[in-house]
Coordinates of N, CA and C in Angstrom, one line a residue:
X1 N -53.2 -21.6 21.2 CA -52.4 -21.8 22.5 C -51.0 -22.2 22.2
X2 N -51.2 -23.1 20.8 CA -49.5 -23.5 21.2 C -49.1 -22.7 20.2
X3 N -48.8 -21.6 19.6 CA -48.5 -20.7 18.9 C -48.2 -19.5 20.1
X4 N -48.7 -19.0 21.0 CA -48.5 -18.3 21.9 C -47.7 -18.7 22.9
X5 N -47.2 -19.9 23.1 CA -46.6 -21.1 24.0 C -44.7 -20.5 23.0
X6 N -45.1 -21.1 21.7 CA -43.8 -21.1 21.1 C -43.0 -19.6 21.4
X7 N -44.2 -18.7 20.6 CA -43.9 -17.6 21.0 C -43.7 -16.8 22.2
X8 N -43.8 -16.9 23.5 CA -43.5 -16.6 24.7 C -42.1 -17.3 25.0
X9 N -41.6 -18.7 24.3 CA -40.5 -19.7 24.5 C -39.5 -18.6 23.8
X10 N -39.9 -18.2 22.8 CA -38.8 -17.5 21.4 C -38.2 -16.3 22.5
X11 N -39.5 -15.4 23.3 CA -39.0 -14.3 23.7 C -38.1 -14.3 25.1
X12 N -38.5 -15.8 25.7 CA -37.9 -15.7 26.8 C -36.2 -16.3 26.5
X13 N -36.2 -16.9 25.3 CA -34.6 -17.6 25.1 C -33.8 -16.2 24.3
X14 N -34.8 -15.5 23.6 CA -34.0 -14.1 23.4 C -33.7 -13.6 24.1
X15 N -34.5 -13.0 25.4 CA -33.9 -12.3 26.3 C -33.5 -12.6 27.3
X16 N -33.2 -13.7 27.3 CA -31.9 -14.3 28.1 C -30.4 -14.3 27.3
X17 N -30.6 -14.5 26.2 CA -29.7 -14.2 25.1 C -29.3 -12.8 25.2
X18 N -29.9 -11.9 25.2 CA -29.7 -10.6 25.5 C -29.1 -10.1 26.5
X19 N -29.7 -11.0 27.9 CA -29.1 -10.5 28.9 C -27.4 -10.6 28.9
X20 N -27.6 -11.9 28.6 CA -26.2 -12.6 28.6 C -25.4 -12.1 28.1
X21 N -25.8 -12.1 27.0 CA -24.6 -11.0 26.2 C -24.3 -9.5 26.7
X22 N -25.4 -8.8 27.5 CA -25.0 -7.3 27.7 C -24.0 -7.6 28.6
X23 N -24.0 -8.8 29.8 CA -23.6 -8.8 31.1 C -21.7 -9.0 30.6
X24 N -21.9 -10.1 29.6 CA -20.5 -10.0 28.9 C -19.8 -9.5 28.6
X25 N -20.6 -8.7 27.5 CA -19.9 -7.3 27.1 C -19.3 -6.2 27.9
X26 N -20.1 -6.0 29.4 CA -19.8 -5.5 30.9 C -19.1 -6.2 31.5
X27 N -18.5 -7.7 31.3 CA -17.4 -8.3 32.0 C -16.2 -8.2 30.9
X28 N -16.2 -7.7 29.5 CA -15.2 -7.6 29.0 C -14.7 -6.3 28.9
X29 N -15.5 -5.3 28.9 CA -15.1 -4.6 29.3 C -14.4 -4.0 30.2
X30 N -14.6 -4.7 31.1 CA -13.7 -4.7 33.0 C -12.8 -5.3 32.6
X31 N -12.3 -6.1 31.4 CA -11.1 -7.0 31.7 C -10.5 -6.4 31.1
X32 N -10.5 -5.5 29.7 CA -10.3 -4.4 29.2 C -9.6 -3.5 30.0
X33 N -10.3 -3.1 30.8 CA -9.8 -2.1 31.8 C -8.8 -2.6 33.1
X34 N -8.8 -4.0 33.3 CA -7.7 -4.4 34.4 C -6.1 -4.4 32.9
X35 N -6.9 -4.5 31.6 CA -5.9 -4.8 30.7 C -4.6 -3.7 30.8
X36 N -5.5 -2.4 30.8 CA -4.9 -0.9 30.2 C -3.4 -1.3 31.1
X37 N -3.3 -1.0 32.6 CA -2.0 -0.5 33.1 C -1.3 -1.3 32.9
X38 N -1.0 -2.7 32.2 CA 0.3 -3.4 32.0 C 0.6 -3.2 30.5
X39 N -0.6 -3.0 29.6 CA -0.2 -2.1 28.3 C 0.6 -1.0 28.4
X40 N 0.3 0.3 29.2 CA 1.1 1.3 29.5 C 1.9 1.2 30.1
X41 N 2.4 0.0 31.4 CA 3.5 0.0 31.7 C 4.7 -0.8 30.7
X42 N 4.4 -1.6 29.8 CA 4.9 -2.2 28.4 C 5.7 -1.1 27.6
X43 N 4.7 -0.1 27.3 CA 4.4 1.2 26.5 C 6.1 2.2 27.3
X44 N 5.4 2.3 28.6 CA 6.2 3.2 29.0 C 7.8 2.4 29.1
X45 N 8.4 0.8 29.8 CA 9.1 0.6 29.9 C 10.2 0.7 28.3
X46 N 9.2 0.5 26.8 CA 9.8 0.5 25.5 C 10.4 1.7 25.2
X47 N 9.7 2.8 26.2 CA 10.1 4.3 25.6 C 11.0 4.3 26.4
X48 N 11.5 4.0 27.8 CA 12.8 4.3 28.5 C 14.4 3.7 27.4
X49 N 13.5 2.5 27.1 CA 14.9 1.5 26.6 C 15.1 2.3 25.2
X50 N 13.9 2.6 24.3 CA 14.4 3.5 22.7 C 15.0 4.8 23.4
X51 N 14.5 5.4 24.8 CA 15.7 6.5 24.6 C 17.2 6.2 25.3
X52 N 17.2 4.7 25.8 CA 18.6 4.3 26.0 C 19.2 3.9 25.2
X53 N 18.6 3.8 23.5 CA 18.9 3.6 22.3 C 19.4 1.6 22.1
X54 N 18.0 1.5 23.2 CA 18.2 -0.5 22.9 C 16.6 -0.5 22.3
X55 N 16.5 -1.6 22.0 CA 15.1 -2.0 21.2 C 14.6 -3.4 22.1
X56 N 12.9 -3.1 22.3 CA 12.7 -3.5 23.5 C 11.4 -4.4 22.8
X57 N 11.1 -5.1 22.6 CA 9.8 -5.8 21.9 C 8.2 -5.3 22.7
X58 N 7.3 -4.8 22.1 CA 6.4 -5.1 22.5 C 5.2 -5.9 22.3
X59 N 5.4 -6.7 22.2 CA 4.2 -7.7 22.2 C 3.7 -8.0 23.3
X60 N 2.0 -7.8 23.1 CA 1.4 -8.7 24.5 C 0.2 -9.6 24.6
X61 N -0.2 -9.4 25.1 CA -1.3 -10.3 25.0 C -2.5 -8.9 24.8
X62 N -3.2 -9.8 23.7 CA -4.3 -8.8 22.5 C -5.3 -8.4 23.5
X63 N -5.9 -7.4 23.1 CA -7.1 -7.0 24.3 C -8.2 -7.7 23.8
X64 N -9.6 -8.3 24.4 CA -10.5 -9.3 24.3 C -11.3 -8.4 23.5
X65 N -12.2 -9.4 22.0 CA -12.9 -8.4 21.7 C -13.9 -8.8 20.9
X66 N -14.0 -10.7 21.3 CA -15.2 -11.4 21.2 C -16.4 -10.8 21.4
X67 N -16.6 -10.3 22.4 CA -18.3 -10.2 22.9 C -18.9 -9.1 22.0
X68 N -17.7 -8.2 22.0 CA -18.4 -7.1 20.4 C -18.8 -7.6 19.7
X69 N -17.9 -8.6 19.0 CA -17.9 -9.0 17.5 C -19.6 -9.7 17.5
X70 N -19.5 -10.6 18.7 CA -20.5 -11.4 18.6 C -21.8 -10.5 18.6
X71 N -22.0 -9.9 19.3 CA -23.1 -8.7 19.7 C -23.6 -7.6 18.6
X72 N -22.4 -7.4 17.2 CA -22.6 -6.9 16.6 C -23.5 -7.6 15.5
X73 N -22.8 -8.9 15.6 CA -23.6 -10.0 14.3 C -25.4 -10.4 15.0
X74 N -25.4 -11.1 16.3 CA -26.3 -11.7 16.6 C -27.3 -10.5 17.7
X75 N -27.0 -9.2 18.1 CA -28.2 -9.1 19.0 C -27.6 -7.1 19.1
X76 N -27.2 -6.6 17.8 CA -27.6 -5.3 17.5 C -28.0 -4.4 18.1
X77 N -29.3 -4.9 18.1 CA -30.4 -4.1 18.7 C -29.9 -3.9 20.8
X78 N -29.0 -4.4 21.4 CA -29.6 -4.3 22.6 C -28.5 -3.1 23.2
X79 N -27.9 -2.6 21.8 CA -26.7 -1.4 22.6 C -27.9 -0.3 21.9
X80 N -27.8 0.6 22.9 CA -28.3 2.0 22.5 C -27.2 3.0 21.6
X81 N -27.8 3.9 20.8 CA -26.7 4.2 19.9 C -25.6 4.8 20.2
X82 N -25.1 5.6 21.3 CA -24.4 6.3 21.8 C -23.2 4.8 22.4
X83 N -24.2 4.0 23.1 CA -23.1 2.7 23.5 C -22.1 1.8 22.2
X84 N -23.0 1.9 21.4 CA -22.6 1.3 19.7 C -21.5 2.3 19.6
X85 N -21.8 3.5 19.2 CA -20.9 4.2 18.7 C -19.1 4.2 19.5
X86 N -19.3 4.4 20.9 CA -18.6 4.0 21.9 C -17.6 2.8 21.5
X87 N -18.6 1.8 21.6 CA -18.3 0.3 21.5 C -17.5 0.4 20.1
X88 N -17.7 1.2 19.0 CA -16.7 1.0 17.8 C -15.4 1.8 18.1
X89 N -15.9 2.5 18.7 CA -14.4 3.3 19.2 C -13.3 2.7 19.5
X90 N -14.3 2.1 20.8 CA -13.2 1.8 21.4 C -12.5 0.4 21.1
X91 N -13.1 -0.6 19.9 CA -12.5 -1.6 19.6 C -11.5 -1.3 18.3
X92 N -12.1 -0.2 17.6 CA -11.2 0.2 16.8 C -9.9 0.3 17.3
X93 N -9.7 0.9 18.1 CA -8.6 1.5 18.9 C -7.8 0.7 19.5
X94 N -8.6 -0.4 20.4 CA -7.7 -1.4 20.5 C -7.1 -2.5 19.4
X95 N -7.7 -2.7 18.8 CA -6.9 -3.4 17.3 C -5.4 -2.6 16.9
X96 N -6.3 -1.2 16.9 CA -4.8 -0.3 16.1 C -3.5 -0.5 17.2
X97 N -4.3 -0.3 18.6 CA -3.1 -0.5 19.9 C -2.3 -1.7 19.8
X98 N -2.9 -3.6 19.4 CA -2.7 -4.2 19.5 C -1.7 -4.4 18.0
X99 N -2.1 -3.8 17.5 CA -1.4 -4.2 16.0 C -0.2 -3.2 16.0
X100 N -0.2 -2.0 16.6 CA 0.9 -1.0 16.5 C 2.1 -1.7 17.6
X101 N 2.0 -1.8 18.7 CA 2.6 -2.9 19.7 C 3.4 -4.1 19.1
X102 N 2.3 -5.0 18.3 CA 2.9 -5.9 17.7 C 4.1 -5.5 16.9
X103 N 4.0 -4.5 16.2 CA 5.1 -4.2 14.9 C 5.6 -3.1 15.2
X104 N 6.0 -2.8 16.1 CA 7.1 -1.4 16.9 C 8.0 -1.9 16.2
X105 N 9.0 -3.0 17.0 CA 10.1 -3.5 16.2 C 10.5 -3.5 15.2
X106 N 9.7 -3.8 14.4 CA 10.0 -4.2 12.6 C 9.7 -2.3 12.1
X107 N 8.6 -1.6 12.5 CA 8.4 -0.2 12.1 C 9.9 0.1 12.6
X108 N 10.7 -0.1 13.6 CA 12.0 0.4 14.2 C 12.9 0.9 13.4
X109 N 13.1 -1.2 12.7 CA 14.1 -1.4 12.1 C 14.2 -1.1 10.9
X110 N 12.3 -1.1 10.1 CA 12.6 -0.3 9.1 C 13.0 1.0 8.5
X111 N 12.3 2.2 9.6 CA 13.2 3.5 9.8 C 14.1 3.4 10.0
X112 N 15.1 2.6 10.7 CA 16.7 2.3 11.2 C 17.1 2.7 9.8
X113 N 16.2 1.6 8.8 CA 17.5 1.3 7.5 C 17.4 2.1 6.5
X114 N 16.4 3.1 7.1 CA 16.2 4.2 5.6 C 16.7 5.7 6.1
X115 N 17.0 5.7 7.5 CA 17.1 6.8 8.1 C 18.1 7.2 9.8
X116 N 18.2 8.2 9.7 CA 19.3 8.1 11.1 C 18.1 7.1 12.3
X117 N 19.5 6.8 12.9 CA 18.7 6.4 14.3 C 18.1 6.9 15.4
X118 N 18.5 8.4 15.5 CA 18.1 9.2 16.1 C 16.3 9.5 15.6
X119 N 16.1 9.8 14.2 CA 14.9 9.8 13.9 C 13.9 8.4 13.9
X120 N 14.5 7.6 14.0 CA 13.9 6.1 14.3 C 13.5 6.3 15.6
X121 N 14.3 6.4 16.3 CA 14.0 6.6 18.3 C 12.8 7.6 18.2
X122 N 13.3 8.6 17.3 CA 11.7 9.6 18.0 C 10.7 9.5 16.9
X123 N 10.7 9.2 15.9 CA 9.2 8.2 15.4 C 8.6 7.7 16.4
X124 N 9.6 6.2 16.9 CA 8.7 5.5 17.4 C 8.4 5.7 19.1
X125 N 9.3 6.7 19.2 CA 8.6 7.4 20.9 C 7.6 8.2 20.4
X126 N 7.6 8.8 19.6 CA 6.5 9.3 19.0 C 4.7 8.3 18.9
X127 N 5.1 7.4 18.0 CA 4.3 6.1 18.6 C 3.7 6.0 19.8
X128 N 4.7 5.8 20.4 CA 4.2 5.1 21.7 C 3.5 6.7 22.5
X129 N 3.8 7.7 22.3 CA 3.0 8.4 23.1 C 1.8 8.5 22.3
X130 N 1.4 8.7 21.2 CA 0.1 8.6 20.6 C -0.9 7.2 21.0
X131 N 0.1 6.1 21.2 CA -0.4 5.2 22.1 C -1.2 5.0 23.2
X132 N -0.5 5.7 24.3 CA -0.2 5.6 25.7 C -1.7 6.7 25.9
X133 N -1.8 7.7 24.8 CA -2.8 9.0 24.5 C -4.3 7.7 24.3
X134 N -3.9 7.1 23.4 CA -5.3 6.4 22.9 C -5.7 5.4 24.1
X135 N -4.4 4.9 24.6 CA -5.1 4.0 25.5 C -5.9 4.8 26.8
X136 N -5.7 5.9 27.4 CA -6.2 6.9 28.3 C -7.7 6.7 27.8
X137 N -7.9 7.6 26.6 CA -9.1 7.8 25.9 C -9.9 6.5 25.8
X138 N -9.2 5.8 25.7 CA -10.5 4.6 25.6 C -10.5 3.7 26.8
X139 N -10.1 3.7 27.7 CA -10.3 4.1 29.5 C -11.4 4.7 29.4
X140 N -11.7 5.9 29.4 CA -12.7 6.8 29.5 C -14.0 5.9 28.7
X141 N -13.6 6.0 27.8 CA -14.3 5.5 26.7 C -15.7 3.7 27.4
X142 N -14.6 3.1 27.9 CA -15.0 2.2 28.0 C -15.5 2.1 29.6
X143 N -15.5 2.9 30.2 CA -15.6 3.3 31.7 C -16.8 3.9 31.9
X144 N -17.3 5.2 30.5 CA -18.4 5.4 30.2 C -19.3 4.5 30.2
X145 N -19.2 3.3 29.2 CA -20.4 2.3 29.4 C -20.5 1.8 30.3
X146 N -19.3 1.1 31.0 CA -20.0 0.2 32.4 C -20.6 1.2 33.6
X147 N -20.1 2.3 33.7 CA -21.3 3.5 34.2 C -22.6 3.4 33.9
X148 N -22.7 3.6 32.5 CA -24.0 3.8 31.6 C -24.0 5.4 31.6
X149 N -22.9 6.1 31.8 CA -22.5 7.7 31.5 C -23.2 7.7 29.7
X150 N -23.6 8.5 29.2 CA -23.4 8.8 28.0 C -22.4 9.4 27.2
X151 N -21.4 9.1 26.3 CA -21.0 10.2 25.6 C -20.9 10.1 24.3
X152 N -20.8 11.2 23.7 CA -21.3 11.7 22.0 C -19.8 11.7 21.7
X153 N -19.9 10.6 21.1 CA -18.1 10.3 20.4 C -17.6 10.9 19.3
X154 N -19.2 11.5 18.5 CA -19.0 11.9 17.0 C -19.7 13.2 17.2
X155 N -19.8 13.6 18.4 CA -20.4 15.2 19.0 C -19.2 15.8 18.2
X156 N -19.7 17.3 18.9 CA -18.9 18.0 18.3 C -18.0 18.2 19.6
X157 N -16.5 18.7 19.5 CA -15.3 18.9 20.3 C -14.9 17.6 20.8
X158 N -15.5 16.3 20.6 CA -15.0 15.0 20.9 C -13.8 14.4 20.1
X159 N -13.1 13.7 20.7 CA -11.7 13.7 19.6 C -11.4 11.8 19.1
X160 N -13.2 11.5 18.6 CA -12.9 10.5 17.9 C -11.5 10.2 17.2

């Protein structure tokens, strides 16, 4: 009896554990997605000012990306594979967004000093549209799961 006691204790604090964490990962992802339009409007205002030939900082505030991390270490099992694969996408992607943002400036100034300025400006408008491209995609991306839409990220014609 008290072996079946502990054990029914274990399954009900897991799957509460479980719950909790999916619901999270479904509230960070919404926050995610309230994130995207002041990213691209960031994005878009940097590209007006590089083609007014002023330098415009982008730094912002990082997109959230705790509940992955955690979910990946402690409770694996409760993304289906298609949401996993998703879910690496699209945190990949924000890192690279967050980290490319961060260092627009300094990537600027270092093409400045090795190269015309003219090719510095469309490098890094170049940037920013492959940016502005990834943040779209992982909209979708992340809009998929709180749906519970499926999509095959590593299918074929998908543009992991």
């Amino acid at each position: 009896l008290g072996f079946c006691l502990a054990e029914g204790a274990q399954w009900l604090k897991r799957n509460r554990l479980e719950k909790g964490l999916r619901n999270s990962l479904l509230a960070e992802l919404k926050s995610i997605m309230r994130m995207v339009p002041s990213k691209a409007d960031i994005l878009n205002q940097a590209e007006r000012h590089f083609k007014a030939e002023r330098v415009m900082p982008t730094q912002s505030t990082r997109f959230p990306r705790d509940v992955y991390s955690r979910i990946v270490i402690e409770a694996p099992g409760i993304l289906r594979d298609w949401e996993r694969d998703c879910l690496h996408i699209i945190h990949e992607r924000l890192r690279v967004i967050d980290d490319s943002m961060d260092s627009m400036e300094e990537r600027f100034i270092s093409i400045n000093s090795s190269h015309s300025r003219e090719q510095a400006i469309s490098a890094v408008i170049g940037s920013i549209d492959d940016l502005k491209g990834a943040l779209s995609q992982t909209s979708k991306l992340a809009q998929s799961i709180i749906s519970g839409e499926c999509v095959d990220v590593f299918g074929p014609g998908s543009q992991s």
